XYZ file of N, CA, C and O in Angstrom:
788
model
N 0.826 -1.198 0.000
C 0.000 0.000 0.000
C 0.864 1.254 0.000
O 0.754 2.141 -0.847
N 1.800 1.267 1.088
C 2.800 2.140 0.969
C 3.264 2.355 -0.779
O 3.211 3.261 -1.610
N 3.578 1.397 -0.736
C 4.179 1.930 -2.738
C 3.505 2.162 -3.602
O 3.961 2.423 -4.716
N 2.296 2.135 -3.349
C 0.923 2.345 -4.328
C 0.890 3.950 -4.030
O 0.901 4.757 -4.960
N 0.851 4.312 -2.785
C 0.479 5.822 -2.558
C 1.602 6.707 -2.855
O 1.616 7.912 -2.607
N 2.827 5.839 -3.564
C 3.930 6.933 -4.175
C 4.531 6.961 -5.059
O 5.657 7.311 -5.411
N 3.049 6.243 -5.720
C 3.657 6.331 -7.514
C 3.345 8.082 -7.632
O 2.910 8.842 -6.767
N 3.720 8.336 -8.936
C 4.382 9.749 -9.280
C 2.501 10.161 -10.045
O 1.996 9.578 -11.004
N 1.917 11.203 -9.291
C 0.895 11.867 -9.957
C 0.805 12.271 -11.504
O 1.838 12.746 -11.975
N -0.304 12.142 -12.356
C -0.378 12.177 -13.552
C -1.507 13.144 -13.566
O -2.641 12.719 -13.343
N -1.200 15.061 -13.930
C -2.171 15.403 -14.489
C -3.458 15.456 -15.431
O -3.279 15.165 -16.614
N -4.745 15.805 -15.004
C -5.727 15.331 -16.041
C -6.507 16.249 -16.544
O -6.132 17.357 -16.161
N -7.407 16.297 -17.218
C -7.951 17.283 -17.598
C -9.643 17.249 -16.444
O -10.157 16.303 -15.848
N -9.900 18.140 -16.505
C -12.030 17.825 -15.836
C -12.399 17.481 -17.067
O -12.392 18.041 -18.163
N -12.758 16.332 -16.611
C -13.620 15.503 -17.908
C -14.947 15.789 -17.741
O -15.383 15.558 -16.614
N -15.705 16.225 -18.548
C -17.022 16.255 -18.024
C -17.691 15.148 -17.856
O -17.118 14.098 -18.147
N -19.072 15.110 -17.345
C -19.971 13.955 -17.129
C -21.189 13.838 -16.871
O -21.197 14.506 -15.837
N -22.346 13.475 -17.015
C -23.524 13.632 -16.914
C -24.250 12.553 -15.914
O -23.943 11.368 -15.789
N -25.430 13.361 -15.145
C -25.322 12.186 -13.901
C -26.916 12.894 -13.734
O -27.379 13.831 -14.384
N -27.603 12.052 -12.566
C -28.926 12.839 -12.449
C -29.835 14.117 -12.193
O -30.997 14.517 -12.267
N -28.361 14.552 -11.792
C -28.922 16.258 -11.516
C -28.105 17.490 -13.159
O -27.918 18.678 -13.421
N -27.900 16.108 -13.780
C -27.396 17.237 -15.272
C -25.928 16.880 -15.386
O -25.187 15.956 -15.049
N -25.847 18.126 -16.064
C -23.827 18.335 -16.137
C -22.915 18.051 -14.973
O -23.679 17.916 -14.017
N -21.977 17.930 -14.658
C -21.189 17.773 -13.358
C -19.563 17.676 -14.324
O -19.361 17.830 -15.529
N -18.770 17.413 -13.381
C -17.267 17.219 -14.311
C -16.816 16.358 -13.013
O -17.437 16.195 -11.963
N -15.379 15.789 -13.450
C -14.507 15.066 -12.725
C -14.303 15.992 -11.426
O -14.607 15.447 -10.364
N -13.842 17.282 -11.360
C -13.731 18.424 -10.296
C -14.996 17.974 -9.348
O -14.768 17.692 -8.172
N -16.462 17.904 -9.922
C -17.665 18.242 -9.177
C -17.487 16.658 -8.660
O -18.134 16.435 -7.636
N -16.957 15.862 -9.022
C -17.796 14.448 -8.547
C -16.843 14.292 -7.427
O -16.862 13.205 -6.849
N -15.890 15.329 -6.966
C -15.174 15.065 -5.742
C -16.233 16.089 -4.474
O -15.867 15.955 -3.306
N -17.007 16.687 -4.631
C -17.685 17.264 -3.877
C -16.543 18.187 -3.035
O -15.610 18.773 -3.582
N -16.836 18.186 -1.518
C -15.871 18.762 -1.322
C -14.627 17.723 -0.455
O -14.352 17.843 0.739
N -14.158 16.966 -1.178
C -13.287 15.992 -0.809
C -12.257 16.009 -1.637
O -12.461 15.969 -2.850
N -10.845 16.079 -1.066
C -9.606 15.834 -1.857
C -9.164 14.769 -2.877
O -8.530 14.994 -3.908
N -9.645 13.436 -2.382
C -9.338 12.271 -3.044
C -10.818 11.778 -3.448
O -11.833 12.077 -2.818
N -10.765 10.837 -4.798
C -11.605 9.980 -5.690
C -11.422 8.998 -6.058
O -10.434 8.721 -6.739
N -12.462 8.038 -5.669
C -12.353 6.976 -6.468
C -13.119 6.645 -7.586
O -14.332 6.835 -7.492
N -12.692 6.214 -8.570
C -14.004 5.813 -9.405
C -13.934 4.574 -9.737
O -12.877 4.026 -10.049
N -15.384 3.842 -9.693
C -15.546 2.438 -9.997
C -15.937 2.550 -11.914
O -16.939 3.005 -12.467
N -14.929 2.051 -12.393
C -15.378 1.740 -14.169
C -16.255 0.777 -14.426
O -15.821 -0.370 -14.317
N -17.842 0.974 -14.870
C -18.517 0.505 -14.512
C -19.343 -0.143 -15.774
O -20.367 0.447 -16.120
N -18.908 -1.440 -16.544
C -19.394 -1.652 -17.573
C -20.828 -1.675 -17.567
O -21.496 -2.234 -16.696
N -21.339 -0.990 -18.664
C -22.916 -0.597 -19.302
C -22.382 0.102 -20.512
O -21.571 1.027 -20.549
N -22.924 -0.448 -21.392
C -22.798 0.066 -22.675
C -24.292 0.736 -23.102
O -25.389 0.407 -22.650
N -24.034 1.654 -23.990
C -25.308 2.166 -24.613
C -26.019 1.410 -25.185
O -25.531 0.494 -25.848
N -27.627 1.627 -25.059
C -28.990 0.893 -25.042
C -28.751 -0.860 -24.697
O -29.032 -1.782 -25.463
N -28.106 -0.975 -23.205
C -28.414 -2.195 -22.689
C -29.443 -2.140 -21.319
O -29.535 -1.249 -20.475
N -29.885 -2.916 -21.383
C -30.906 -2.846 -19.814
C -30.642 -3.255 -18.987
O -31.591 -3.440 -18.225
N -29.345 -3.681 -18.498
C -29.002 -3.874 -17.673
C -27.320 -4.339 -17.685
O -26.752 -5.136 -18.432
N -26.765 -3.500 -16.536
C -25.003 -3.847 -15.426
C -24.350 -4.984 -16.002
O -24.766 -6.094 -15.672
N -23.487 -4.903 -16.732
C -22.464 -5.915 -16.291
C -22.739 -6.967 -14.830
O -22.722 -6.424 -13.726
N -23.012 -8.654 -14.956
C -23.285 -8.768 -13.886
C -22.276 -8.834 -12.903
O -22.698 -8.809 -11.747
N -20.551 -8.946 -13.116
C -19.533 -9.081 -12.218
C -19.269 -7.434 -11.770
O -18.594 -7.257 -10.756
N -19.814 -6.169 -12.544
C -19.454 -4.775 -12.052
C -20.567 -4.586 -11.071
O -20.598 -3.817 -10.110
N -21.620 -5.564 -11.554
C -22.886 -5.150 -10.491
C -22.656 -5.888 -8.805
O -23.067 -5.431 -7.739
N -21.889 -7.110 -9.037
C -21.367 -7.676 -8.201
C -20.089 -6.919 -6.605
O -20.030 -7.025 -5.380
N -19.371 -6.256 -7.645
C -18.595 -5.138 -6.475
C -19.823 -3.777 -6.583
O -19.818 -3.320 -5.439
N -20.589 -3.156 -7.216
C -21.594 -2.346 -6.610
C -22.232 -2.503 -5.866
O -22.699 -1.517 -5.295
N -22.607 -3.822 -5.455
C -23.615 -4.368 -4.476
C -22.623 -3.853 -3.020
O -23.384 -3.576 -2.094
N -21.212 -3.685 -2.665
C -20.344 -3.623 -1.647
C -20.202 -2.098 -1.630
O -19.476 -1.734 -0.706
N -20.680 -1.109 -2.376
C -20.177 0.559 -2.134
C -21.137 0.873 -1.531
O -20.655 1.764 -0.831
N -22.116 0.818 -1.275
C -22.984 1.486 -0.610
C -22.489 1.689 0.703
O -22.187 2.813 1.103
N -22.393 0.706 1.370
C -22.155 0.839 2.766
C -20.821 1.294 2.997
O -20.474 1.357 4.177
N -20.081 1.592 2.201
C -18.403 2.243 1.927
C -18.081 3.495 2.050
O -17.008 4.039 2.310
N -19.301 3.963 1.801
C -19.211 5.501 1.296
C -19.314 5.992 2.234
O -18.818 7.113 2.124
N -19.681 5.835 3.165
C -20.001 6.707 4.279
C -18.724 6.565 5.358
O -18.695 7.296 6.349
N -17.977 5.864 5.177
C -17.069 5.297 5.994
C -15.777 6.596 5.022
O -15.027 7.426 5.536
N -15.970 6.296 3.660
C -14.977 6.802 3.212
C -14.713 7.994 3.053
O -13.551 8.391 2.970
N -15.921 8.901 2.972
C -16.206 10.445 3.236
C -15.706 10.643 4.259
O -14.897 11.567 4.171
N -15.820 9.991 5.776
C -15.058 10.373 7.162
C -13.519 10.416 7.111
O -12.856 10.702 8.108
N -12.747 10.004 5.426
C -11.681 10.268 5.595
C -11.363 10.848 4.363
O -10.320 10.532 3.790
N -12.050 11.563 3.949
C -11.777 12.729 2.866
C -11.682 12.426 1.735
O -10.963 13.132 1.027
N -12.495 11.056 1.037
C -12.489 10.309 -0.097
C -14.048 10.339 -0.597
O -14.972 9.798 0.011
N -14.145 10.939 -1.596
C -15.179 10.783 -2.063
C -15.211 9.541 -3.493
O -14.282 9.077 -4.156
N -16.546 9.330 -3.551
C -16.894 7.858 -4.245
C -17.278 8.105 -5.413
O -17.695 9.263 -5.427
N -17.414 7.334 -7.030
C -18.853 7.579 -7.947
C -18.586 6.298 -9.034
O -17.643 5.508 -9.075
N -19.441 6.376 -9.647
C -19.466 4.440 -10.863
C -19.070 5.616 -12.097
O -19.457 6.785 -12.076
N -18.443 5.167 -12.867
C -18.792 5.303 -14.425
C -18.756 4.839 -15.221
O -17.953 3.910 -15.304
N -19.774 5.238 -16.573
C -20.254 4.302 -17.072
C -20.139 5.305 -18.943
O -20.005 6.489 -19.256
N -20.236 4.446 -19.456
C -19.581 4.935 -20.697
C -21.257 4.995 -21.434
O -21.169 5.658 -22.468
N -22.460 4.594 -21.246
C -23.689 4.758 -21.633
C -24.187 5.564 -21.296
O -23.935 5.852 -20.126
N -25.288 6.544 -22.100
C -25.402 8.114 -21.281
C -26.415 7.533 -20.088
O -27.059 6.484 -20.060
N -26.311 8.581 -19.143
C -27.217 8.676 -17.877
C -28.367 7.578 -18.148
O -28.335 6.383 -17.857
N -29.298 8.241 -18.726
C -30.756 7.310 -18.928
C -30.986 6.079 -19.244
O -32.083 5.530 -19.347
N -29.799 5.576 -19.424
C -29.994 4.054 -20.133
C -29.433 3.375 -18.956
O -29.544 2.149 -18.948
N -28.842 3.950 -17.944
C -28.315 2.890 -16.625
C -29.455 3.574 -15.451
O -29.434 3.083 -14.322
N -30.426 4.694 -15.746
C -31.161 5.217 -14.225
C -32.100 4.107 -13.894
O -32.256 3.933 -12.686
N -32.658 3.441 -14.566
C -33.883 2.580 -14.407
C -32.879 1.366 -13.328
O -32.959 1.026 -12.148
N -32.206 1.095 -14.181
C -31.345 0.087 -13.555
C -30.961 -0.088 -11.996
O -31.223 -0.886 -11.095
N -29.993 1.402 -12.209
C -29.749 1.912 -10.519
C -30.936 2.068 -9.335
O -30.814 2.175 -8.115
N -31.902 2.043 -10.024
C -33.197 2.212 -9.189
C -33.389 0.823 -8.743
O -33.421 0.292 -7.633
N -33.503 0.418 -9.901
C -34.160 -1.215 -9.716
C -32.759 -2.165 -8.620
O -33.049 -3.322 -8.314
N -31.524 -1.671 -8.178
C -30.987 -2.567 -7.643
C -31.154 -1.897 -6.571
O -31.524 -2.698 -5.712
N -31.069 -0.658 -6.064
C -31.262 -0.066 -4.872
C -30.124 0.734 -4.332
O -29.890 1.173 -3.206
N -29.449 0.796 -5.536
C -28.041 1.705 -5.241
C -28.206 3.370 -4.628
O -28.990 4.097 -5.239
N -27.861 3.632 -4.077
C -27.398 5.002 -3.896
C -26.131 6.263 -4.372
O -26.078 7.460 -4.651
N -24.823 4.549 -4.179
C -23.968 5.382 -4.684
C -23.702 6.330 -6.019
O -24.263 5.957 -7.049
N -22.983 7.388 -6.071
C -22.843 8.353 -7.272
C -22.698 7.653 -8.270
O -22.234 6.533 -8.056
N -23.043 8.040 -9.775
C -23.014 6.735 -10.936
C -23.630 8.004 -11.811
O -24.709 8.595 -11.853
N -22.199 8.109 -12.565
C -22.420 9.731 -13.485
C -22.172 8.495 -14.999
O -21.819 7.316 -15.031
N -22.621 9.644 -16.261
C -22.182 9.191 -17.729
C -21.041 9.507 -18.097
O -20.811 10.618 -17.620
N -19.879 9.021 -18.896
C -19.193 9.592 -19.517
C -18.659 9.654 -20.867
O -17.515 9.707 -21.319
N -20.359 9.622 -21.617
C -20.508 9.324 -22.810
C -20.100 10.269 -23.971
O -19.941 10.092 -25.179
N -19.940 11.856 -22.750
C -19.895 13.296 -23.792
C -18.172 13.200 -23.416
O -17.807 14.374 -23.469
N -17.229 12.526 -23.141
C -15.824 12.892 -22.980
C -14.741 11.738 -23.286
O -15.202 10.596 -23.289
N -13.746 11.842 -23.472
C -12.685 10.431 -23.864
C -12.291 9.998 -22.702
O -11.189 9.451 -22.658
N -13.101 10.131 -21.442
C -12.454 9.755 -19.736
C -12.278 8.290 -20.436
O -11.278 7.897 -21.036
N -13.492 7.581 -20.212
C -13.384 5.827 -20.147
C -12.615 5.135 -21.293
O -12.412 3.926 -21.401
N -12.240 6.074 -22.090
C -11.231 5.568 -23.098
C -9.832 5.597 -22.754
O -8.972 4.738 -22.948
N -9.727 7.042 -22.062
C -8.026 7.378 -22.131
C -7.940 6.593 -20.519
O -6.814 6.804 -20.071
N -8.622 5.925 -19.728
C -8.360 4.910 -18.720
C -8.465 3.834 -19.343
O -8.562 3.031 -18.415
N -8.515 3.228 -20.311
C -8.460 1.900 -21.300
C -9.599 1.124 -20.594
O -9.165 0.314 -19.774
N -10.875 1.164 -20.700
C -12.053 0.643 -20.093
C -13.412 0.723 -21.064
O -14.600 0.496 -20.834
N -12.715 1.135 -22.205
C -13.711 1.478 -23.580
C -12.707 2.029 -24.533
O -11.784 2.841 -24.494
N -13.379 1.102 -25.569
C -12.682 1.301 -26.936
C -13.286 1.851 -28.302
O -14.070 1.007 -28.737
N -13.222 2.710 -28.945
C -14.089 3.286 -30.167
C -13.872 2.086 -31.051
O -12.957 1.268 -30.957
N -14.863 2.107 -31.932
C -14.958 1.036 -32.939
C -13.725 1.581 -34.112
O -13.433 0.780 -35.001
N -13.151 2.697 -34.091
C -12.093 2.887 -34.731
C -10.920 2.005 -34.068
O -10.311 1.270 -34.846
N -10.500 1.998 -32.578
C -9.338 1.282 -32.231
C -10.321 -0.244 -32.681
O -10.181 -0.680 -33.823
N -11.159 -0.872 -31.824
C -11.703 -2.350 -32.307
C -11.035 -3.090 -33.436
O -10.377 -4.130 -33.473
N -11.482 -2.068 -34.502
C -11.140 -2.341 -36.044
C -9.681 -2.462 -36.224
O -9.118 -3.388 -36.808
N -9.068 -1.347 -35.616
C -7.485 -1.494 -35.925
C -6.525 -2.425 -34.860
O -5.312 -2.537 -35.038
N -7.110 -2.952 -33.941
C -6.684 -3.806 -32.807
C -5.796 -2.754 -31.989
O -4.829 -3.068 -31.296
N -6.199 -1.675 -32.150
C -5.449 -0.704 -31.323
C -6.057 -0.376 -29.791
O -6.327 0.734 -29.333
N -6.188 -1.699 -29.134
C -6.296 -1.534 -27.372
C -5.411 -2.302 -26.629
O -4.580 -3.077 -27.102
N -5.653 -2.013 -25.169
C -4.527 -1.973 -24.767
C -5.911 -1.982 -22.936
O -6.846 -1.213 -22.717
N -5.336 -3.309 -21.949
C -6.190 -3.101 -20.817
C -5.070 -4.142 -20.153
O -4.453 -5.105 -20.607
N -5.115 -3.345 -18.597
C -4.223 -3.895 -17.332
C -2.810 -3.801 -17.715
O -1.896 -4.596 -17.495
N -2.806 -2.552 -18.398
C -1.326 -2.217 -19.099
C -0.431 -3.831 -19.981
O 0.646 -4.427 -19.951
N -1.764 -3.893 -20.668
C -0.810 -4.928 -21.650
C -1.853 -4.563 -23.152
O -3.045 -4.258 -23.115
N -1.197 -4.672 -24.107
C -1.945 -4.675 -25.231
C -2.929 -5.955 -25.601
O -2.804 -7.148 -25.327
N -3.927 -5.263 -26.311
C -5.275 -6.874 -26.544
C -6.289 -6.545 -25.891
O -6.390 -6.017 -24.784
N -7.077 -6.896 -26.659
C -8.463 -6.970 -26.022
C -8.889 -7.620 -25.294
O -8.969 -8.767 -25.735
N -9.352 -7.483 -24.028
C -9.152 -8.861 -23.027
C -10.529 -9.130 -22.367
O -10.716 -10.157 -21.714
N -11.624 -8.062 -22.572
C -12.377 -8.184 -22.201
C -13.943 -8.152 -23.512
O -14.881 -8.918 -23.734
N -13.476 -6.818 -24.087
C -14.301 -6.322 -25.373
C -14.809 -5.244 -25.133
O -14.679 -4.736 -24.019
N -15.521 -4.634 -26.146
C -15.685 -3.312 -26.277
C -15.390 -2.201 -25.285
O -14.804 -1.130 -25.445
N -16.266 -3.051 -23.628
C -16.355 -2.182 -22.570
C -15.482 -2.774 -20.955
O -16.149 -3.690 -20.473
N -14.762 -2.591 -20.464
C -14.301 -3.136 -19.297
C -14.029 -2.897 -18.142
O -14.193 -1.684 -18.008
N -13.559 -3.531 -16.784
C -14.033 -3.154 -15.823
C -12.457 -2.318 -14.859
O -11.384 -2.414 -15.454
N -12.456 -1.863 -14.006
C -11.747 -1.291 -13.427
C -11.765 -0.316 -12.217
O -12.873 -0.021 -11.767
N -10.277 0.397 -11.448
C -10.911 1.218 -10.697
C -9.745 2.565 -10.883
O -8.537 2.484 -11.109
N -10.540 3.702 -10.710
C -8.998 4.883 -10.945
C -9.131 6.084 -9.273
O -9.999 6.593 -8.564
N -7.980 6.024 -9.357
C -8.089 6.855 -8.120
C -7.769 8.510 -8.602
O -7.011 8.758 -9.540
N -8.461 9.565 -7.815
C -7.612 10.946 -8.007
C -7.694 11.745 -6.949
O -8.453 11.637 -5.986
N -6.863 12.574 -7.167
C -6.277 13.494 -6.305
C -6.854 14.818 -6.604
O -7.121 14.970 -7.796
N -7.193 16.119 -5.593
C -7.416 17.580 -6.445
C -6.219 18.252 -5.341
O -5.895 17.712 -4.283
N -5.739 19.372 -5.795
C -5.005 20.057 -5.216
C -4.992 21.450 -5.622
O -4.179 21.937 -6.408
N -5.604 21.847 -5.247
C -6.116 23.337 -5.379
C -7.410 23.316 -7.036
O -8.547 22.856 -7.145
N -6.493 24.049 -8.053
C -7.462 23.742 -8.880
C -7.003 22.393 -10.114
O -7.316 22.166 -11.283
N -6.349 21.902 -9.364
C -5.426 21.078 -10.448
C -5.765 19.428 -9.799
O -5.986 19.046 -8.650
N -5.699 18.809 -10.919
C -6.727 17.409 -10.507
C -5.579 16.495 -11.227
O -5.127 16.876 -12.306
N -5.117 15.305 -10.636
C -4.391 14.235 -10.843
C -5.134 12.894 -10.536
O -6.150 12.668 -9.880
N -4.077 11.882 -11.403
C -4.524 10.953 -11.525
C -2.969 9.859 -10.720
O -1.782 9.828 -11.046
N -3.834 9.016 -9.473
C -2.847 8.860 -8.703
C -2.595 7.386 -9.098
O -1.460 6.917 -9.175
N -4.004 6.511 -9.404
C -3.339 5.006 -9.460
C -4.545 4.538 -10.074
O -5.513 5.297 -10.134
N -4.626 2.846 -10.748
C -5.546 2.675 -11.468
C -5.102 0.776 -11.585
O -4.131 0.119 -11.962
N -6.120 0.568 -11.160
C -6.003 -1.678 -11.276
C -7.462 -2.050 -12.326
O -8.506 -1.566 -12.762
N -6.681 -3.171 -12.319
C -8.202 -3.652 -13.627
C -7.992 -4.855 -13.277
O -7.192 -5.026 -12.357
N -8.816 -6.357 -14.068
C -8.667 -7.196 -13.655
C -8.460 -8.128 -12.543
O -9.454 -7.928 -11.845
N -7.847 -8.908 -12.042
C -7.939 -9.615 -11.103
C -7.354 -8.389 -9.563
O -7.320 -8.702 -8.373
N -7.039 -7.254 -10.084
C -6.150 -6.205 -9.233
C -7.692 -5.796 -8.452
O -7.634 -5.125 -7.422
N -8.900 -6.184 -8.934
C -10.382 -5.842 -8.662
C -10.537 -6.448 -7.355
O -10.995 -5.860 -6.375
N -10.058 -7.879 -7.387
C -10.419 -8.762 -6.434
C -10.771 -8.049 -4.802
O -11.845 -7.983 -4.204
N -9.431 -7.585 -4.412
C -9.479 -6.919 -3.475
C -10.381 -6.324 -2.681
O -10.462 -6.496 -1.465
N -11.256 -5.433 -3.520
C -12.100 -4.735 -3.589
C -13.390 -5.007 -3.206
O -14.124 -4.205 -2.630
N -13.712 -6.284 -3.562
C -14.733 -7.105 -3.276
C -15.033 -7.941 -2.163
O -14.626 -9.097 -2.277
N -15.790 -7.582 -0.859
C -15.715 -8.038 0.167
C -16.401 -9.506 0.041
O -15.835 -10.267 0.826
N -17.235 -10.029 -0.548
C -17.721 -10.895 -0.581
C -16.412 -12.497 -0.834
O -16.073 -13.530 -0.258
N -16.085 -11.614 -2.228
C -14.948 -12.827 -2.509
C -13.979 -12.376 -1.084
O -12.958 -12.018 -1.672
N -13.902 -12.325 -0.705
C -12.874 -12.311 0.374
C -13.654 -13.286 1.408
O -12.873 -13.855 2.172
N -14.606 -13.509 1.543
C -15.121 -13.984 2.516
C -15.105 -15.608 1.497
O -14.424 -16.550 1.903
N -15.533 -15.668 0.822
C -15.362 -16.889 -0.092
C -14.205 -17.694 0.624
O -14.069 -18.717 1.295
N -13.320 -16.488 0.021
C -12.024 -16.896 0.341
C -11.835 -17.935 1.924
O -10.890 -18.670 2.213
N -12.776 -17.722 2.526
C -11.990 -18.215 3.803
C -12.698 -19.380 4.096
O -12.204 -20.021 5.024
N -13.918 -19.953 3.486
C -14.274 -21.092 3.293
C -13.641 -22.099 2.588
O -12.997 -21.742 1.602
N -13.683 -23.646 2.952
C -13.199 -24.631 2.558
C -13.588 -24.935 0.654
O -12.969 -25.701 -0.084
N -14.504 -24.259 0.369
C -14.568 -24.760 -0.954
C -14.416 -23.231 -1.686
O -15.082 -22.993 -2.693
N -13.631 -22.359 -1.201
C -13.518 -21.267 -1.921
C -14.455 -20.201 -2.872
O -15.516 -19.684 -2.522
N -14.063 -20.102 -3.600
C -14.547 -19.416 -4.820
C -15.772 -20.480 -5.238
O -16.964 -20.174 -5.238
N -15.367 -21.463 -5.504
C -15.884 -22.646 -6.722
C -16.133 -22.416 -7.338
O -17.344 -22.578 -7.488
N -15.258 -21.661 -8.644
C -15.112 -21.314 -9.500
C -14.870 -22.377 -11.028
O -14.952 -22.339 -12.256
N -14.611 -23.058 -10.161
C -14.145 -24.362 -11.618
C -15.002 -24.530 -12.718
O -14.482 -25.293 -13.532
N -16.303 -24.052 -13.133
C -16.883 -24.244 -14.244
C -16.095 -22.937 -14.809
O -15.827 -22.008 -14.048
N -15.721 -22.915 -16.258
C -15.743 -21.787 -16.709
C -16.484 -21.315 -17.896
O -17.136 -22.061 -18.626
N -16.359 -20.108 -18.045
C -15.785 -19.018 -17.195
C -16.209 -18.634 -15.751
O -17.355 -18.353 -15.400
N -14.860 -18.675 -14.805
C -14.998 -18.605 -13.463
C -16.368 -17.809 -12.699
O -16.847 -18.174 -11.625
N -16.800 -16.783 -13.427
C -17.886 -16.268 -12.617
C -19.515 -16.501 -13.201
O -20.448 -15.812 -12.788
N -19.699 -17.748 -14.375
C -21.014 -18.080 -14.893
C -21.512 -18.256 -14.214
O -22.714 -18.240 -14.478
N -21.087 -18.624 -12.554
C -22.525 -18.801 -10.989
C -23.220 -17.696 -11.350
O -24.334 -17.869 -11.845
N -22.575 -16.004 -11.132
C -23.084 -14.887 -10.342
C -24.105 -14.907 -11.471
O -24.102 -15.238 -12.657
N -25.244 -14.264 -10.336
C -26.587 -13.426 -10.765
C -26.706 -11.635 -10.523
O -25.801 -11.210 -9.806
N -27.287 -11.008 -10.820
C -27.644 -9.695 -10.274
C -28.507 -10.247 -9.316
O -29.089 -11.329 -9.388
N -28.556 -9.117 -8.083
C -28.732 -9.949 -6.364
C -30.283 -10.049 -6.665
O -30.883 -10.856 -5.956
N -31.017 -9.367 -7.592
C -32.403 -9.659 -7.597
C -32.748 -10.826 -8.365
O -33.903 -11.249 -8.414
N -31.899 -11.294 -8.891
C -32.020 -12.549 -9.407
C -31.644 -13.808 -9.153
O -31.908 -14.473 -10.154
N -31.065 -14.602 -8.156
C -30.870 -15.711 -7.466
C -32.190 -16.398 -6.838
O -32.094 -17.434 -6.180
């Protein structure tokens, strides 16, 4: 953890973003909190519903957030489908946490978590800092940032199995005798969205 919190800051731009109360930007979704996290939150445009493994660590922020505001971290999902095509959704699971669009800006691209059908075509992606498509069009992840006065950085960023962590449930898996039980694959064809089990 120590060496995670001293990798070297990467300036960014305010990306804008669209969320239920309208416009907002990367600046606004820190409220008034120094540090950000954002959950990359696969939903692609006109689907009806979450990624079910992103919906899987959403089911664990709710009760996070409030813990994490008491230490100057503010929270939010994003999602590369505009606002309206994930609100029904967020309703229907019972989320609270922040969950903006970032369909009007190149955020979820230039974090390698969405790819234009221009890179697709040219095999020009690149996710968990290796080149290839590893997931498809849309993928999952988490990015952290920093603000410091009016200037906004980008401090650290995991994808893939770097997710695990994150997820209190698999951790608890973890400590049972039959684990994960994951062995059919692909490893997570069990999970349901929680209204569906």
């Amino acid at each position: 953890a120590e060496k995670r919190r001293a990798l070297p800051w990467v300036r960014v731009p305010d990306y804008p973003f669209t969320g239920p109360e309208g416009s907002t930007s990367l600046r606004g979704l820190f409220g008034d909190a120094s540090q950000l996290i954002i959950q990359h939150y696969m939903y692609a445009p006109g689907w009806t519903e979450g990624c079910r493994s992103c919906s899987f660590w959403a089911d664990q922020f709710d009760p996070a957030v409030v813990h994490l505001r008491a230490r100057d971290v503010a929270f939010a999902a994003v999602s590369q489908a505009p606002w309206s095509d994930f609100a029904a959704f967020k309703e229907r699971m019972g989320w609270s946490f922040n969950w903006v669009s970032s369909a009007d800006s190149n955020f979820s691209n230039d974090f390698h978590v969405w790819y234009t059908p221009e890179q697709l075509a040219a095999g020009e992606t690149a996710y968990n800092f290796e080149p290839g498509l590893h997931y498809g069009e849309h993928a999952p992840g988490v990015s952290v940032f920093v603000r410091e006065g009016d200037e906004l950085f980008h401090s650290y960023s995991c994808y893939a199995r770097g997710l695990d962590a994150l997820n209190g449930a698999y951790q608890l898996l973890d400590l049972v005798p039959a684990g994960r039980n994951e062995r059919v694959p692909p490893p997570m064809s069990w999970l349901k969205l929680h209204d569906a089990y």
